Tab-separated table of C-alpha atoms in Angstrom:
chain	number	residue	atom	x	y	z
R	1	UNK	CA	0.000	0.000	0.000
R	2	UNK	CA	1.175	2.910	-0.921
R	3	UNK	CA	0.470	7.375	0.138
R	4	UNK	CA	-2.974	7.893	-2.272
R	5	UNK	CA	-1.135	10.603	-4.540
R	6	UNK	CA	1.607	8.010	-5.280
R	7	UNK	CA	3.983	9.914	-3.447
R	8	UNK	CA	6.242	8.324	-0.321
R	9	UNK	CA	4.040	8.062	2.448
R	10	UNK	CA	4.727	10.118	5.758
R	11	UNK	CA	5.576	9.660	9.167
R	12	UNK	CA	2.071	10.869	9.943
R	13	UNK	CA	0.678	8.532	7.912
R	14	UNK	CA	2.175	5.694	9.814
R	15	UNK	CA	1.585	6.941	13.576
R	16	UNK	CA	-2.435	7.566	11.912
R	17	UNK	CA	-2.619	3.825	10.350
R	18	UNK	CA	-0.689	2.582	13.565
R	19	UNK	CA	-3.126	4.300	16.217
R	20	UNK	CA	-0.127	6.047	18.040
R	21	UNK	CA	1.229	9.475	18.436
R	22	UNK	CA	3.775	11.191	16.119
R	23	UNK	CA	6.738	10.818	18.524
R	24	UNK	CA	5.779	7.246	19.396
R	25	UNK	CA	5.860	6.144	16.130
R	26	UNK	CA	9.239	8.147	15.513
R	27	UNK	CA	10.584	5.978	18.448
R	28	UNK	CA	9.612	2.737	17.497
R	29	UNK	CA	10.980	3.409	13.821
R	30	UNK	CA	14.256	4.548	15.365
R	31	UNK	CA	14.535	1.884	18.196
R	32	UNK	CA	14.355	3.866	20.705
R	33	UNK	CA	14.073	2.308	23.934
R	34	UNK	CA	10.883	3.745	25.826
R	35	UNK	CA	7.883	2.576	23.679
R	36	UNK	CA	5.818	-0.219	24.536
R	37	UNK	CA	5.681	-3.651	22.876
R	38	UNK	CA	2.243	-3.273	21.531
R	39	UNK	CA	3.241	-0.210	20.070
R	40	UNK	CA	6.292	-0.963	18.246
R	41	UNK	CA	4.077	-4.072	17.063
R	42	UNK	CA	1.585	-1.280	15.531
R	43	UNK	CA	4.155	0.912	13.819
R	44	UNK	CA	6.114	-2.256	12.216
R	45	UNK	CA	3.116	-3.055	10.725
R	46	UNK	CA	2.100	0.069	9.752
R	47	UNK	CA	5.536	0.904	7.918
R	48	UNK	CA	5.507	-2.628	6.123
R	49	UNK	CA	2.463	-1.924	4.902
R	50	UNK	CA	2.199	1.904	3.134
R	51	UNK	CA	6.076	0.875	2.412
R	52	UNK	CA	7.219	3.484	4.655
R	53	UNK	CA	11.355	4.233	4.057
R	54	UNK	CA	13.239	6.316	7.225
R	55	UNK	CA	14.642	9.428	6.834
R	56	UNK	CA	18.543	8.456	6.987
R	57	UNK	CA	19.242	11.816	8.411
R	58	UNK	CA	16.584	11.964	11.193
R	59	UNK	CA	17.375	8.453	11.959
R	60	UNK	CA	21.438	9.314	12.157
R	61	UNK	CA	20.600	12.474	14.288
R	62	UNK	CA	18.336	10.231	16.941
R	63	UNK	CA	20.996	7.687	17.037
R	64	UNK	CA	23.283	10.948	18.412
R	65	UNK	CA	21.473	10.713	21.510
R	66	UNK	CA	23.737	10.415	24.515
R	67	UNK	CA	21.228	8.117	26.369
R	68	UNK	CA	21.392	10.055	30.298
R	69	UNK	CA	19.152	12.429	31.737
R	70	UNK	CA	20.111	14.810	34.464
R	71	UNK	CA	18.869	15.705	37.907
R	72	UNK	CA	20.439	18.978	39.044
R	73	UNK	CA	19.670	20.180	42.674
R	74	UNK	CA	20.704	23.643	43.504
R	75	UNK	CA	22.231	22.661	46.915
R	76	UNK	CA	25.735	22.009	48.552
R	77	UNK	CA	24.652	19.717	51.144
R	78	UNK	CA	26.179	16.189	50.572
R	79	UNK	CA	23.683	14.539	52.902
R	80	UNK	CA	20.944	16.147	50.607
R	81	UNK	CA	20.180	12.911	49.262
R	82	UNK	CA	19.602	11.110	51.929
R	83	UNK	CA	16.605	13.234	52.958
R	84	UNK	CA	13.391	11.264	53.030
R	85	UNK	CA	12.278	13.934	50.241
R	86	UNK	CA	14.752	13.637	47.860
R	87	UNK	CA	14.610	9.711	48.144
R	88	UNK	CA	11.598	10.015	47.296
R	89	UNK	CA	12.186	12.000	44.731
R	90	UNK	CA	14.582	10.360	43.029
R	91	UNK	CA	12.347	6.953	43.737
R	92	UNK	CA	9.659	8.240	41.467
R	93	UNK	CA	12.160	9.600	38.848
R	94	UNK	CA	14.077	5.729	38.272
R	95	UNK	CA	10.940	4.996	37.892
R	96	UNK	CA	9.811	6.509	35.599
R	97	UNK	CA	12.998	5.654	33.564
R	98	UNK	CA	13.314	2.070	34.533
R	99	UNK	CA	11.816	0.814	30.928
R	100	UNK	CA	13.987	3.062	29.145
R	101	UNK	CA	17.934	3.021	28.313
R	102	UNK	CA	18.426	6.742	30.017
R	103	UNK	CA	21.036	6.506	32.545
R	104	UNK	CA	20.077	9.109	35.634
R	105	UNK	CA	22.812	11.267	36.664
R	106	UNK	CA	22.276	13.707	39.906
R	107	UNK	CA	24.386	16.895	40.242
R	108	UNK	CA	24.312	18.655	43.535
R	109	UNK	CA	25.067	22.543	42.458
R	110	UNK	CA	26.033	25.511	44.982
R	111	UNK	CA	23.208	28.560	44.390
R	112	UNK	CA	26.129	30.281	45.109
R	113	UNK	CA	29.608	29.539	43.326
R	114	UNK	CA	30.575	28.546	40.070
R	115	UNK	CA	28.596	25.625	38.395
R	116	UNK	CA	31.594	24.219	36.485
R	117	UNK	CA	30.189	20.581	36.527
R	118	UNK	CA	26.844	21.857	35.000
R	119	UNK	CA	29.051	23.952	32.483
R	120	UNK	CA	31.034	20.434	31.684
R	121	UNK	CA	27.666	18.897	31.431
R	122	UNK	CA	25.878	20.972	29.388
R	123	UNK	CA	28.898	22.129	26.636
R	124	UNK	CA	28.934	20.175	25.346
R	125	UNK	CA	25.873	18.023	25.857
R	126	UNK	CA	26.558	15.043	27.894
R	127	UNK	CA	22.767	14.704	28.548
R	128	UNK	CA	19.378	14.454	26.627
R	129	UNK	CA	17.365	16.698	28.566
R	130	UNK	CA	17.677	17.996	32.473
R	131	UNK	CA	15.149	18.133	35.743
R	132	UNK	CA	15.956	20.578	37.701
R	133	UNK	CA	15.088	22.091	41.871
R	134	UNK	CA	15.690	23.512	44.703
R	135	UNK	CA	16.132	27.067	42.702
R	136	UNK	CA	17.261	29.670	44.876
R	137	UNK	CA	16.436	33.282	44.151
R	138	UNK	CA	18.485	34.396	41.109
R	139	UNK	CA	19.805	31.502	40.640
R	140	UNK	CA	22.956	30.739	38.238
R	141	UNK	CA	21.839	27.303	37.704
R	142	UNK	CA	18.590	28.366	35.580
R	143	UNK	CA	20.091	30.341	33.346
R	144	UNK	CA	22.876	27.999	32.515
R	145	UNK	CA	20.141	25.338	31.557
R	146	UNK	CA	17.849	28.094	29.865
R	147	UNK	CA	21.358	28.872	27.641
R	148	UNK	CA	22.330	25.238	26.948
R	149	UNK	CA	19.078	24.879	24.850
R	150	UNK	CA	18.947	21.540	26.220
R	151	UNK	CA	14.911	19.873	27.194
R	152	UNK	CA	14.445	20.817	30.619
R	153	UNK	CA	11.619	20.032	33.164
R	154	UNK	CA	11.486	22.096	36.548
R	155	UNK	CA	10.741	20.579	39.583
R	156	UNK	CA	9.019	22.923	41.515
R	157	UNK	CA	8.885	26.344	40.104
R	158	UNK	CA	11.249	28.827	40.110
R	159	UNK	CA	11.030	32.038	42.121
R	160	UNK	CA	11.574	34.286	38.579
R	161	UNK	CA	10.200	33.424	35.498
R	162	UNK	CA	7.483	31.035	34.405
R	163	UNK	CA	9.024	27.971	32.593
R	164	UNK	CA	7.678	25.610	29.197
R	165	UNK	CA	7.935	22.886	31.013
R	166	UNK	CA	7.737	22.236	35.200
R	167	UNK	CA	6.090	19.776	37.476
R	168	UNK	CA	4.823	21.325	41.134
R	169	UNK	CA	2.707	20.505	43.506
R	170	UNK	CA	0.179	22.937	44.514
R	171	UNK	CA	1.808	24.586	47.435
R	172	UNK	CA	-0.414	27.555	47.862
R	173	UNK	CA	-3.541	25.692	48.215
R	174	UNK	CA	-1.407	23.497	50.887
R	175	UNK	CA	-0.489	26.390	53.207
R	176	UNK	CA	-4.027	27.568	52.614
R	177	UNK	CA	-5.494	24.520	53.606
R	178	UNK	CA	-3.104	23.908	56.775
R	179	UNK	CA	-3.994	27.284	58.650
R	180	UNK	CA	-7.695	27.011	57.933
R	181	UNK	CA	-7.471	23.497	59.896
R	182	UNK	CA	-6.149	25.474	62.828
R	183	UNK	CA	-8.235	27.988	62.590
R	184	UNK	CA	-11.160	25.676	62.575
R	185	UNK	CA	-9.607	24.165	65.988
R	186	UNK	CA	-10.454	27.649	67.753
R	187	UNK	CA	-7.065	29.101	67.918
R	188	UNK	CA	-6.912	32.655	66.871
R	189	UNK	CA	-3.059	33.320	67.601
R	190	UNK	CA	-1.503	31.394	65.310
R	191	UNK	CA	2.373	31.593	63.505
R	192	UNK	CA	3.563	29.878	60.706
R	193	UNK	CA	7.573	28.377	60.145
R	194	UNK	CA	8.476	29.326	56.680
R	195	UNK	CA	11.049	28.291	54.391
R	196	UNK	CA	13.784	30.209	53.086
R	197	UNK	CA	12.666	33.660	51.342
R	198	UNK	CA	14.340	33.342	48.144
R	199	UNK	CA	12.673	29.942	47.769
R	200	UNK	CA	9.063	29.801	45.250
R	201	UNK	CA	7.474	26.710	47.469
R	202	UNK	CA	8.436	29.007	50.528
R	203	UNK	CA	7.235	31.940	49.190
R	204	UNK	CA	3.549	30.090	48.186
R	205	UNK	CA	3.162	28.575	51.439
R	206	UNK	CA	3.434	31.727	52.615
R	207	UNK	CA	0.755	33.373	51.286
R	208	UNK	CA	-1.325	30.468	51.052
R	209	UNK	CA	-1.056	30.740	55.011
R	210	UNK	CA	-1.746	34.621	54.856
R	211	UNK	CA	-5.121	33.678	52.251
R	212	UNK	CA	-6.264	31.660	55.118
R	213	UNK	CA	-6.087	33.844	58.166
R	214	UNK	CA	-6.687	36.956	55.782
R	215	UNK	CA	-10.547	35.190	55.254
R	216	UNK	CA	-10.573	34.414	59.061
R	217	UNK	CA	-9.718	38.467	59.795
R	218	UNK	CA	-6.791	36.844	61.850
R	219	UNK	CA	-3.426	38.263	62.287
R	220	UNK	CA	-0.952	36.856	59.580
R	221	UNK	CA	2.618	38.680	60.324
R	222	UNK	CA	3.661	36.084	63.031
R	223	UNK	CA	6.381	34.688	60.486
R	224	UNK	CA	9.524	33.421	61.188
R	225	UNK	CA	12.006	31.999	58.227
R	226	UNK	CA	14.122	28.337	58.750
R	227	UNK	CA	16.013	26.304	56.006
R	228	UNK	CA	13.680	23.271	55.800
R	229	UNK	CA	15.687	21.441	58.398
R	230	UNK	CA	14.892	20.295	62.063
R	231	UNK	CA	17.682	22.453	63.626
R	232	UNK	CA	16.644	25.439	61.598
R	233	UNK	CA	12.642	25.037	62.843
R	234	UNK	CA	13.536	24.499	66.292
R	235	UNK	CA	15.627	28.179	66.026
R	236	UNK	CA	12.539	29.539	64.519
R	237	UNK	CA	10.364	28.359	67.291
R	238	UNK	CA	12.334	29.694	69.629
R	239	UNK	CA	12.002	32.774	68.194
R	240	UNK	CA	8.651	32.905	67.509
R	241	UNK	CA	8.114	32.477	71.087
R	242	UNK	CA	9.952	35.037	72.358
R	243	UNK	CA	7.964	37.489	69.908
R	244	UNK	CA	4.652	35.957	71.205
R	245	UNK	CA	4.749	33.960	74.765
R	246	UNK	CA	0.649	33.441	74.037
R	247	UNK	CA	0.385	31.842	70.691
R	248	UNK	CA	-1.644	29.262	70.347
R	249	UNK	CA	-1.026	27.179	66.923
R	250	UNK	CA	2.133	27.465	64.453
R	251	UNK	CA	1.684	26.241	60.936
R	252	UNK	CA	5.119	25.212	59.610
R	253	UNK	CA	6.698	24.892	55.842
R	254	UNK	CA	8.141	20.929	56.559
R	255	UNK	CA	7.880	17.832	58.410
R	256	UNK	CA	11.313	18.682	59.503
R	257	UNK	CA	10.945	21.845	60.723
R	258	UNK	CA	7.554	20.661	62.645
R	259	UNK	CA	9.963	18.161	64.430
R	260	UNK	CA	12.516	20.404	65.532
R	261	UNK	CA	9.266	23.180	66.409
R	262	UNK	CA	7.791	20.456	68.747
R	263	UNK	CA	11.352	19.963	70.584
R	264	UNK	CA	11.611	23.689	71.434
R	265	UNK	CA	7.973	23.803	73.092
R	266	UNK	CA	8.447	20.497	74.695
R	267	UNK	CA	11.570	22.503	76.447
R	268	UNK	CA	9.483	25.420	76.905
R	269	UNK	CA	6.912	23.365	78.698
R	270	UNK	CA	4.242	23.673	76.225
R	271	UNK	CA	1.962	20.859	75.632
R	272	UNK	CA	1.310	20.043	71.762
R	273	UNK	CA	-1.845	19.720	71.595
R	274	UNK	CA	-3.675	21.764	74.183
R	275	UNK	CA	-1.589	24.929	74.306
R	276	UNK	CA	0.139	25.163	70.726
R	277	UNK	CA	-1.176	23.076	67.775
R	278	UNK	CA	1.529	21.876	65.215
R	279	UNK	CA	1.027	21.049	61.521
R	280	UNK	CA	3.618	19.969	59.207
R	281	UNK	CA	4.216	19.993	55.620
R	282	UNK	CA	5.534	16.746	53.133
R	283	UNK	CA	4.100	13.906	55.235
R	284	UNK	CA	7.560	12.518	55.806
R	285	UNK	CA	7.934	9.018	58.032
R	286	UNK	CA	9.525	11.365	60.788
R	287	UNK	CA	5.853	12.672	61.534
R	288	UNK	CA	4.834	9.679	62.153
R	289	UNK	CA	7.816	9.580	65.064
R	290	UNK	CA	7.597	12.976	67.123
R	291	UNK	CA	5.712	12.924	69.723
R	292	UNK	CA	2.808	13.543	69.529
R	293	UNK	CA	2.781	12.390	65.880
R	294	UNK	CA	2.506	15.030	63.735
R	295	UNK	CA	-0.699	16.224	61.652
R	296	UNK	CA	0.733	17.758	58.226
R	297	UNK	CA	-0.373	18.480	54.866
R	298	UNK	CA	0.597	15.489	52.464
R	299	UNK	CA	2.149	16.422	48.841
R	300	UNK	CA	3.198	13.269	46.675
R	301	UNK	CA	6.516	13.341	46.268
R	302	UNK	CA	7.320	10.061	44.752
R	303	UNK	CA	4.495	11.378	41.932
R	304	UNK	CA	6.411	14.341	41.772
R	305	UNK	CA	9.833	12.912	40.829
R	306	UNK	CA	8.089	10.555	38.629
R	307	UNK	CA	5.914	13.208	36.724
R	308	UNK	CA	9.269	14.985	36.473
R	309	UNK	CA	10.857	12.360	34.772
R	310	UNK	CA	8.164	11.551	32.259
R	311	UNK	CA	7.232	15.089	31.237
R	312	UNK	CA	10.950	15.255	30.023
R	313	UNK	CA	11.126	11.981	28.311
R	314	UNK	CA	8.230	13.375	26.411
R	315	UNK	CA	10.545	16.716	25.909
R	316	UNK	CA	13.257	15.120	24.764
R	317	UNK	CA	10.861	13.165	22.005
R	318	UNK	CA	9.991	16.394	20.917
R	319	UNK	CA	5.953	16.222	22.324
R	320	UNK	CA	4.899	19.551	24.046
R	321	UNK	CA	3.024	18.119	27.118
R	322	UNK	CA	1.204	20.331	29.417
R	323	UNK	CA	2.809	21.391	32.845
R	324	UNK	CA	1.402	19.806	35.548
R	325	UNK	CA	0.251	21.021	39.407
R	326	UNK	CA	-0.070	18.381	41.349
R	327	UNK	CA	-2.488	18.021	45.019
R	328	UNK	CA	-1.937	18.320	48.451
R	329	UNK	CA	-4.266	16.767	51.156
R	330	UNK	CA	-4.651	17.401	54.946
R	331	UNK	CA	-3.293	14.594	57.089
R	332	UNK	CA	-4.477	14.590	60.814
R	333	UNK	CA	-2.506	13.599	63.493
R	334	UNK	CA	-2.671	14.396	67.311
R	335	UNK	CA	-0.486	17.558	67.103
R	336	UNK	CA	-3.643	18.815	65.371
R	337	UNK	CA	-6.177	16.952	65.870
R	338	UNK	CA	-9.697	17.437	63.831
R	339	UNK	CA	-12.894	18.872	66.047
R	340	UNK	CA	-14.958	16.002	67.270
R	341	UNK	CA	-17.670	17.361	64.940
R	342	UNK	CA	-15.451	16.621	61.847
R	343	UNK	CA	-14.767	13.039	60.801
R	344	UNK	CA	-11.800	13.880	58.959
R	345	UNK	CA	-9.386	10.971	57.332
């Protein structure tokens, strides 16, 4: 069978008569790795049948692919990694890449001093396409991967600038949803942990906690800043009590944070729940450990890595898929726990 006008048919043609997309049938034709069985069934026959011939060059420019992806985190911490977060992360990302023959390479990058591994990376390419988080403010690292031209997914958006491509998790609508729960407890003087300023998730839990009390004609300015970890939350408690002996709830940016938050009012001799209510953010296994375990707002990780991971292979096939915004959901503990009218899960 041949194209109707006599002419060669086109790769159109086949994806059409095969019942795939464009790209998917320009994978299976080139032997790419990451297309199904069933698929590469469809487009064989498909292509023996209309009599289908390659284009040598596209096919010698797609064998030019240097088979590794890239996960760039814009952090020096060399424990980074093994944060439950980023485990999780990078969980959902293999994952995602497990049927393909991409090879996963993670770069931790200083916000601050020279990227010269990116650089090396990037020029030239020793990657098909880069994920990349954990921006800080103006950060070097996105404009590096903006310049290399190279398919790039953002995890988490940054704080300037609104990229193609990015997978995030709705982070507004999580702080939001965290301070109305304690405002529906009753308390009325209630502080939030953030995360660093120059940080986008920080900033949107933010002033997805200042929506919230805003609605509730509450006082929003009790803010204090930390760095996502345990030490830097119990600091901020600390001096968040100092500022306000009399608060009564504290909504904070991460699990972590919550943990080190609930050691400084344990020393201060405030019981969690009855005279400061704690919620989290992440819905990390170390909420599940504090005591009293730790009610938090629950954001799929794992999902996010692996969304991450699949929006670029799709990049790097040259689809356009949509950017994605991913859920959050209350989880509640005893730190926080629901009103007895609520039957909350």
């Amino acid at each position: 069978m041949t194209s109707p006008t006599g002419r060669q048919p086109t790769l159109d043609e086949v994806a059409k008569l095969a019942g795939v997309s464009r790209s998917a049938a320009s994978r299976a034709i080139n032997n790419a790795a990451h297309v199904s069985a069933a698929n590469r069934l469809a487009v064989e026959r498909a292509v023996r049948e209309l009599g289908y011939v390659p284009n040598v060059t596209a096919q010698a420019l797609a064998r030019q692919k240097v088979g590794a992806v890239v996960l760039a985190v814009s952090d020096h911490n060399e424990e980074l990694f093994g944060d439950p977060f980023f485990g999780r992360i990078i969980a959902g990302v293999t994952a995602a890449l497990e049927d393909t023959d991409l090879d996963l390479k993670l770069l931790l990058c200083h916000p601050e001093r020279g990227h010269d591994r990116v650089r090396r990376m990037l020029r030239p390419p020793r990657a098909d396409g880069i994920m990349v988080m954990a921006l800080r403010g103006d950060d070097p690292l996105q404009r590096m991967v903006e310049k290399s031209g190279l398919p790039t997914v953002y995890g988490g958006l940054p704080l300037h600038g609104r990229p193609e491509w990015f997978v995030d998790v709705d982070n507004r609508g999580g702080g939001r949803v965290a301070a109305e729960h304690l405002v529906s407890l009753g308390r009325r003087r209630i502080a939030t942990i953030a995360g660093p300023a120059d940080t986008h998730v920080a900033v949107a839990r933010l002033d997805g906690f200042a929506d919230a009390l805003s609605v509730a004609q509450l006082d929003h300015t009790l803010v204090e800043h930390a760095d996502f970890t345990r030490e830097g939350g119990a600091a901020a408690m600390e001096r968040l009590l100092q500022r306000e002996p009399g608060l009564d709830a504290v909504s904070v940016a991460s699990d972590n944070m919550a943990a080190g938050a609930l050691q400084t009012l344990l020393q201060h001799g405030r019981r969690v729940p009855e005279d400061v209510a704690v919620v989290g953010f992440d819905d990390l296994p170390i909420g599940h450990l504090t005591q009293p375990s730790l009610t938090t707002i629950q954001q799929p990780i794992r999902s996010l890595g692996y969304e991450m991971a699949r929006v670029l292979l799709a990049v790097v096939d040259g689809e356009k898929p949509s950017p994605l915004l991913l859920p959050t959901r209350l989880v509640v503990r005893e730190s926080a726990p629901a009103p007895v009218s609520l039957a909350v899960s």
